[in-house]
Short mmCIF file of C-alpha atoms in Angstrom, two decimals:
data_model
loop_
_atom_site.label_atom_id
_atom_site.label_comp_id
_atom_site.label_asym_id
_atom_site.label_seq_id
_atom_site.Cartn_x
_atom_site.Cartn_y
_atom_site.Cartn_z
CA MET A 240 176.49 10.00 244.38
CA THR A 241 174.98 9.22 240.96
CA GLN A 242 172.04 7.50 242.62
CA ASP A 243 171.32 10.62 244.79
CA THR A 244 171.50 12.87 241.72
CA GLY A 245 169.06 10.64 239.87
CA LYS A 246 166.62 10.75 242.82
CA SER A 247 166.85 14.52 242.95
CA GLY A 248 166.14 14.74 239.22
CA LEU A 249 163.07 12.51 239.55
CA TRP A 250 161.72 14.61 242.44
CA ALA A 251 162.29 17.82 240.45
CA ALA A 252 160.53 16.36 237.41
CA LEU A 253 157.62 15.19 239.53
CA PHE A 254 157.32 18.67 241.11
CA ILE A 255 157.23 20.35 237.69
CA ILE A 256 154.59 17.89 236.42
CA LEU A 257 152.37 18.59 239.44
CA LEU A 258 152.87 22.40 239.02
CA LEU A 259 152.16 22.57 235.30
CA PRO A 260 148.27 22.52 235.50
CA PHE A 261 148.31 25.41 237.95
CA LEU A 262 150.67 27.39 235.73
CA PHE A 263 148.47 26.89 232.69
CA LEU A 264 145.35 27.82 234.62
CA ARG A 265 146.94 31.09 235.68
CA GLN A 266 148.21 31.97 232.25
CA GLY A 267 145.00 31.90 230.22
CA ALA A 268 145.07 34.99 228.02
CA GLY A 269 143.03 37.56 229.97
CA SER A 270 140.89 34.86 231.55
CA LEU A 271 139.21 35.21 234.90
CA SER A 272 141.05 32.21 236.21
CA LEU A 273 139.94 29.54 238.73
CA ALA A 274 143.56 29.38 239.92
CA ALA A 275 143.80 33.09 240.64
CA PRO A 276 143.98 34.33 244.26
CA ARG A 277 140.86 35.42 245.97
CA LEU A 278 140.93 38.90 244.39
CA GLY A 279 140.80 37.10 241.07
CA LEU A 280 142.18 40.00 239.06
CA PRO A 281 145.42 42.08 239.02
CA ALA A 282 145.58 44.94 241.42
CA SER A 283 146.12 47.25 238.45
CA ILE A 284 142.48 46.83 237.37
CA PRO A 285 140.34 49.61 238.94
CA ARG A 286 137.88 48.65 241.64
CA ALA A 287 134.36 50.08 241.75
CA ASN A 288 133.34 52.26 244.68
CA VAL A 289 130.26 51.80 246.89
CA LEU A 290 127.99 54.84 246.85
CA TRP A 291 125.73 53.44 249.56
CA ASP A 292 125.01 50.14 251.31
CA PHE A 293 121.54 49.48 252.78
CA GLN A 294 121.17 46.58 255.20
CA GLY A 295 117.55 45.70 256.09
CA SER A 296 116.54 44.09 259.34
CA GLU A 297 115.65 40.37 259.55
CA THR A 298 112.05 41.18 258.62
CA GLU A 299 112.84 43.75 255.89
CA LEU A 300 113.50 43.39 252.20
CA PRO A 301 114.89 46.43 250.39
CA VAL A 302 113.59 47.14 246.89
CA TRP A 303 115.01 49.62 244.42
CA LEU A 304 112.73 52.39 242.99
CA GLY A 305 115.48 54.85 242.15
CA GLY A 306 115.35 54.52 238.34
CA PRO A 307 114.95 52.06 235.44
CA LEU A 308 116.93 48.79 235.52
CA LEU A 309 118.29 46.89 232.55
CA GLY A 310 116.79 43.75 234.06
CA SER A 311 114.39 43.32 236.96
CA GLN A 312 114.58 42.62 240.69
CA TYR A 313 112.62 39.51 241.69
CA LEU A 314 111.84 38.67 245.34
CA ALA A 315 109.75 36.01 247.01
CA ALA A 316 109.38 34.85 250.57
CA MET A 317 107.28 32.45 252.63
CA SER A 318 107.38 34.58 255.80
CA PRO A 319 105.81 37.99 256.67
CA THR A 320 108.04 40.82 255.50
CA THR A 321 108.20 44.59 255.25
CA LEU A 322 109.18 45.90 251.80
CA VAL A 323 111.39 48.98 252.02
CA ALA A 324 111.43 51.02 248.79
CA LEU A 325 114.71 52.90 248.26
CA ASP A 326 115.46 56.02 246.18
CA GLN A 327 118.64 56.72 244.24
CA GLU A 328 120.45 57.81 247.40
CA GLY A 329 119.52 54.66 249.26
CA LYS A 330 116.95 56.42 251.46
CA PRO A 331 113.54 54.86 252.21
CA LEU A 332 110.59 56.12 250.13
CA TRP A 333 107.93 53.99 251.85
CA ARG A 334 107.42 50.72 253.72
CA GLU A 335 104.73 48.11 253.05
CA GLU A 336 104.01 45.15 255.35
CA VAL A 337 103.19 42.03 253.35
CA PRO A 338 102.03 38.56 254.57
CA SER A 339 103.79 35.31 253.80
CA GLY A 340 103.74 33.81 250.30
CA PHE A 341 104.28 36.99 248.24
CA LYS A 342 106.09 37.65 244.95
CA VAL A 343 107.65 40.90 243.69
CA GLN A 344 108.73 41.92 240.21
CA ASN A 345 110.44 45.31 240.01
CA ASN A 346 111.76 47.19 236.94
CA GLY A 347 113.25 50.07 238.95
CA LYS A 348 110.36 52.52 238.25
CA GLU A 349 107.38 50.34 239.20
CA LEU A 350 106.98 47.34 241.48
CA LEU A 351 104.43 44.62 240.98
CA LEU A 352 103.34 42.80 244.19
CA ALA A 353 101.34 39.57 244.23
CA LEU A 354 99.94 38.16 247.47
CA SER A 355 98.96 34.54 248.10
CA SER A 356 95.36 35.74 248.43
CA GLY A 357 95.41 36.64 244.73
CA GLN A 358 95.68 40.43 245.23
CA ILE A 359 97.85 42.21 242.64
CA THR A 360 99.13 45.74 243.37
CA LEU A 361 101.39 48.08 241.35
CA PHE A 362 103.55 50.57 243.26
CA ASP A 363 105.83 53.41 242.15
CA ALA A 364 108.08 55.74 244.16
CA ALA A 365 105.05 57.60 245.58
CA GLY A 366 103.12 54.44 246.62
CA VAL A 367 100.17 52.49 245.26
CA VAL A 368 99.24 53.07 241.58
CA TRP A 369 96.54 50.48 241.16
CA GLY A 370 95.36 47.16 242.63
CA ARG A 371 93.19 44.22 241.55
CA PRO A 372 91.83 41.28 243.51
CA SER A 373 91.71 37.67 242.24
CA VAL A 374 90.68 34.33 243.57
CA TRP A 375 93.65 32.60 241.96
CA PRO A 376 97.19 33.03 243.42
CA ALA A 377 99.89 34.39 241.05
CA GLU A 378 102.40 31.90 239.69
CA ALA A 379 104.58 34.35 237.76
CA LEU A 380 104.88 38.10 237.18
CA ALA A 381 106.27 40.24 234.36
CA LEU A 382 106.68 43.99 234.14
CA ALA A 383 107.69 46.02 231.09
CA SER A 384 109.71 49.23 231.20
CA ASP A 385 106.63 51.24 230.12
CA GLY A 386 104.51 49.96 233.03
CA ARG A 387 102.63 47.22 231.15
CA ALA A 388 102.23 44.11 233.32
CA ALA A 389 101.39 40.45 232.93
CA VAL A 390 100.35 37.96 235.59
CA VAL A 391 100.19 34.16 235.38
CA ARG A 392 97.70 32.64 237.81
CA GLY A 393 97.11 29.02 238.74
CA PRO A 394 97.47 26.20 238.08
CA VAL A 395 93.90 25.14 238.86
CA LEU A 396 92.30 21.72 238.23
CA GLU A 397 89.25 21.90 236.00
CA GLY A 398 86.21 19.65 236.37
CA THR A 399 87.29 17.84 233.21
CA GLY A 400 90.58 16.91 234.84
CA SER A 401 92.64 19.50 232.90
CA LEU A 402 95.15 21.79 234.59
CA ILE A 403 94.67 25.41 233.56
CA GLU A 404 96.63 28.61 234.05
CA GLU A 405 95.29 32.09 233.28
CA VAL A 406 97.55 34.84 231.94
CA SER A 407 96.23 38.40 232.31
CA PHE A 408 97.71 41.48 230.57
CA PHE A 409 97.41 44.98 232.05
CA THR A 410 97.93 48.51 230.77
CA PRO A 411 100.10 50.87 232.86
CA SER A 412 96.92 52.20 234.49
CA GLY A 413 95.78 48.67 235.51
CA ALA A 414 93.11 48.01 232.90
CA VAL A 415 92.91 44.37 231.71
CA ILE A 416 93.49 44.40 227.91
CA GLY A 417 93.76 40.70 227.33
CA GLU A 418 93.62 37.22 228.88
CA GLN A 419 94.80 33.85 227.74
CA VAL A 420 94.01 30.43 229.18
CA LEU A 421 96.67 27.72 229.10
CA ARG A 422 95.11 24.26 229.24
CA ASN A 423 97.39 21.35 230.16
CA THR A 424 100.24 23.76 229.50
CA SER A 425 102.38 25.53 232.11
CA SER A 426 104.28 28.78 231.69
CA LEU A 427 107.99 28.61 232.40
CA LYS A 428 109.00 32.25 231.84
CA LEU A 429 107.31 35.41 230.65
CA THR A 430 109.12 38.66 229.76
CA PRO A 431 108.35 41.83 227.75
CA ALA A 432 109.59 42.03 224.18
CA ALA A 433 109.27 45.14 222.02
CA SER A 434 105.51 46.02 222.09
CA GLY A 435 104.48 42.50 223.14
CA TRP A 436 105.58 39.55 225.26
CA LEU A 437 107.67 36.40 225.00
CA ILE A 438 106.32 33.36 226.81
CA ALA A 439 108.01 29.95 227.29
CA THR A 440 105.63 27.06 228.09
CA VAL A 441 105.75 23.30 228.47
CA GLY A 442 103.10 20.76 227.68
CA LEU A 443 101.72 18.73 230.56
CA GLY A 444 99.75 16.16 228.56
CA SER A 445 100.90 12.63 227.87
CA ARG A 446 101.08 13.36 224.14
CA ASP A 447 102.68 16.77 224.24
CA THR A 448 105.59 17.40 226.59
CA LYS A 449 107.58 19.81 224.37
CA ALA A 450 108.63 23.26 225.50
CA ARG A 451 107.66 26.18 223.29
CA LEU A 452 108.64 29.85 222.95
CA SER A 453 105.92 32.07 221.52
CA LEU A 454 105.66 35.76 220.69
CA LEU A 455 102.49 37.41 222.01
CA THR A 456 100.95 40.82 221.27
CA ASP A 457 100.46 43.32 224.09
CA LYS A 458 96.96 41.86 224.50
CA GLY A 459 98.29 38.36 224.92
CA GLU A 460 97.26 37.11 221.48
CA ARG A 461 99.61 34.59 219.96
CA ALA A 462 101.54 36.22 217.10
CA ARG A 463 103.81 33.30 216.21
CA GLU A 464 105.70 30.36 217.62
CA ILE A 465 109.42 30.98 217.74
CA TRP A 466 110.78 27.61 218.77
CA SER A 467 109.69 24.10 219.81
CA SER A 468 112.33 22.53 222.07
CA PRO A 469 112.70 19.00 223.40
CA GLU A 470 114.26 20.47 226.57
CA LEU A 471 112.81 22.97 229.03
CA ILE A 472 113.54 26.54 227.92
CA GLN A 473 115.50 28.02 230.83
CA THR A 474 116.28 31.49 229.45
CA PHE A 475 115.79 33.76 226.46
CA SER A 476 116.71 37.28 225.29
CA ALA A 477 115.22 39.63 222.73
CA GLN A 478 116.51 42.76 221.02
CA GLY A 479 114.30 44.07 218.27
CA GLU A 480 113.65 41.21 215.86
CA TRP A 481 116.58 39.16 217.24
CA ILE A 482 115.48 36.46 219.67
CA ALA A 483 117.70 33.86 221.37
CA ALA A 484 116.48 31.03 223.58
CA ALA A 485 118.26 28.22 225.41
CA GLY A 486 116.95 24.74 226.15
CA GLY A 487 119.52 22.44 227.64
CA SER A 488 122.82 22.93 225.80
CA LEU A 489 121.04 24.09 222.60
CA VAL A 490 120.67 27.79 221.72
CA HIS A 491 118.07 28.76 219.14
CA LEU A 492 118.59 32.00 217.21
CA SER A 493 115.70 33.71 215.45
CA LEU A 494 117.19 36.60 213.52
CA SER A 495 114.01 37.53 211.66
CA GLU A 496 110.73 35.85 210.82
CA GLY A 497 111.64 32.77 208.76
CA GLU A 498 115.41 32.98 209.44
CA SER A 499 116.59 30.85 212.35
CA HIS A 500 119.18 28.22 213.33
CA ASP A 501 120.56 26.43 216.39
CA LEU A 502 123.94 26.45 218.11
CA GLU A 503 125.21 23.55 220.24
CA LEU A 504 127.03 24.43 223.50
CA THR A 505 129.11 22.25 225.78
CA ASN A 506 126.90 22.99 228.85
CA PRO A 507 123.39 24.42 229.47
CA ALA A 508 123.09 28.21 229.14
CA SER A 509 121.90 30.14 232.18
CA HIS A 510 121.95 33.71 230.74
CA LEU A 511 121.81 35.25 227.27
CA ALA A 512 122.30 38.88 226.12
CA TRP A 513 122.49 40.49 222.69
CA THR A 514 125.08 43.06 221.82
CA GLN A 515 124.20 46.12 219.77
CA ASP A 516 126.01 44.75 216.68
CA GLY A 517 124.15 41.44 216.71
CA ASN A 518 126.56 39.12 218.57
CA LEU A 519 125.30 37.00 221.45
CA LEU A 520 126.71 36.71 224.99
CA VAL A 521 126.17 33.35 226.57
CA ALA A 522 126.82 32.27 230.16
CA GLU A 523 127.24 28.50 230.32
CA SER A 524 126.67 26.72 233.62
CA GLY A 525 129.23 24.44 235.14
CA GLY A 526 128.70 20.75 235.97
CA THR A 527 127.15 21.57 239.39
CA ALA A 528 125.14 24.37 240.94
CA SER A 529 128.26 25.83 242.52
CA ALA A 530 130.62 25.31 239.58
CA PRO A 531 132.06 28.29 237.75
CA SER A 532 130.28 29.60 234.66
CA ARG A 533 131.93 30.50 231.37
CA VAL A 534 130.93 33.68 229.51
CA THR A 535 131.36 33.51 225.76
CA LEU A 536 130.80 36.08 223.03
CA LEU A 537 129.45 34.33 219.90
CA ALA A 538 128.86 35.56 216.38
CA PRO A 539 125.40 34.53 214.97
CA THR A 540 127.28 31.87 212.97
CA GLY A 541 128.49 30.29 216.23
CA LYS A 542 132.08 31.54 215.90
CA LYS A 543 133.63 32.08 219.33
CA LEU A 544 134.98 35.66 219.58
CA TRP A 545 136.23 35.39 223.16
CA GLN A 546 135.56 33.47 226.36
CA ARG A 547 136.12 34.18 230.01
CA ARG A 548 135.79 31.93 233.06
CA LEU A 549 134.14 33.24 236.25
CA ARG A 550 134.96 32.16 239.79
CA GLY A 551 131.44 30.83 240.47
CA PRO A 552 127.95 30.49 238.98
CA CYS A 553 126.70 33.46 236.93
CA ARG A 554 124.43 35.88 238.85
CA GLY A 555 123.64 38.22 235.94
CA LEU A 556 124.74 39.09 232.44
CA PHE A 557 123.99 42.40 230.71
CA ILE A 558 125.18 44.70 227.94
CA ARG A 559 125.16 48.46 228.53
CA GLU A 560 126.39 50.39 225.47
CA ASP A 561 129.80 48.74 224.78
CA THR A 562 130.32 47.33 228.28
CA VAL A 563 129.62 43.75 229.36
CA LEU A 564 128.44 43.56 232.98
CA VAL A 565 128.58 40.11 234.56
CA ALA A 566 128.71 38.81 238.13
CA ASP A 567 129.40 35.51 239.88
CA ASN A 568 128.71 34.93 243.56
CA GLU A 569 131.82 36.88 244.63
CA PHE A 570 132.73 39.47 241.92
CA VAL A 571 131.17 41.95 239.56
CA TYR A 572 133.16 42.39 236.35
CA ALA A 573 132.92 45.10 233.72
CA LEU A 574 134.45 43.86 230.44
CA GLY A 575 135.32 45.78 227.29
CA ARG A 576 134.34 44.75 223.76
CA ASN A 577 137.45 42.56 223.64
CA GLY A 578 136.48 40.73 226.81
CA LYS A 579 139.24 42.29 228.95
CA PRO A 580 138.38 43.65 232.44
CA VAL A 581 137.78 47.37 232.70
CA TRP A 582 136.90 47.38 236.39
CA CYS A 583 135.71 44.93 239.03
CA TYR A 584 134.28 44.76 242.54
CA GLU A 585 134.58 42.10 245.22
CA ALA A 586 131.37 41.81 247.24
CA PRO A 587 131.56 41.45 251.06
CA ILE A 588 129.06 38.56 251.01
CA ASN A 589 127.35 36.34 248.45
CA ILE A 590 125.88 38.08 245.40
CA GLU A 591 122.32 37.03 244.58
CA HIS A 592 121.56 39.28 241.64
CA LEU A 593 123.31 41.84 239.38
CA LEU A 594 121.01 44.78 238.61
CA PRO A 595 122.64 47.45 236.39
CA LEU A 596 120.85 50.78 236.01
CA ALA A 597 119.55 51.37 232.49
CA VAL A 598 121.00 54.89 232.31
CA GLY A 599 124.46 56.00 233.45
CA ASP A 600 127.26 53.79 234.76
CA GLN A 601 125.98 52.68 238.17
CA VAL A 602 125.29 49.06 239.14
CA LEU A 603 122.97 47.78 241.87
CA LEU A 604 123.77 44.56 243.75
CA GLN A 605 121.29 42.42 245.65
CA LEU A 606 123.18 40.46 248.34
CA ASP A 607 122.30 37.91 250.94
CA SER A 608 120.97 39.07 254.33
CA ASN A 609 118.43 41.60 252.94
CA ARG A 610 121.09 43.91 251.58
CA LEU A 611 121.30 46.26 248.58
CA LEU A 612 124.33 48.36 247.58
CA LEU A 613 124.96 50.73 244.72
CA LEU A 614 128.29 50.73 242.83
CA VAL A 615 129.95 53.33 240.63
CA PRO A 616 133.05 52.50 238.60
CA SER A 617 136.24 54.36 239.42
CA VAL A 618 136.93 54.81 235.65
CA PRO A 619 134.72 56.80 233.27
CA ALA A 620 132.19 54.83 231.23
CA GLY A 621 133.55 53.77 227.82
CA SER A 622 137.22 54.34 228.78
#
């Protein structure tokens, strides 16, 4: 009898030991837990509503031209496609057939299209605004909220054996206001910043392989170098004079000209976003491409204010007023200033990109299978 009781006690202890990790995973204070059921969040948290859901055909790609976005919609394909521009109600504005090998950058008001032939065309809700031919294909596109555009062309091998890229800068009407040639240097990322541009590059020569982040004027003239990184610069964010950039697991903060420091993370950062009061949101990647990301709010000193774990890799991270908008491949989450969920939405299929509208409380989602849908929270903004 004593022997049976001892065996029962051992089995009970073993069961509790095996169960403990799952209990701790579920009980993280307010965390978006890996151990949570598929819904991921309590049923008491409001779910967002779908205003409309547009599913393109196999040869169509829907693009949003219903109003300014906080970020931008990027598309590229190696097969012939028909672009379908949608208005705020999800109704087609126009269709444009494009050949294979195109790239699109879209800020919600204007759309910049680059063809493999080198042709660059800017569209708005009414159709074509301007177009320019080129003999070099576009490598990267950038589009500011005021209609300014930048195009990186190349790389092309010079007669001297140097690889060169050409960066052209355009006014909203399509006039070229500046050009810059990158020799044995390749652009990694180019985005608008205040009245100019931020560009991340990497050296291709045997003596210079560092990555650099530079601030450019609206004409493409180099204003100053922000950071020289031993790792490739994978993302950066700017708000006024505040600039943050991530290379590997290092985040560089430039708070004003001459005032900067670095923060060390556990994993590489995939997304950065500044809050209005000068704190920094960071999405850290997991150990693999499909591993869950962690979203952390950091003070400029590096102090961790709060942290939340997603269910998968981060698909977008934004700040709109006091609300944090973040998505993984399954869910969209709206978090309050304290990091607690305000509302959420479970997507029917894999989320590719989170695209919040710049004004109001609506959120656009780009999904697999040529699909766009528009969400509206079921709770008032700021509640």
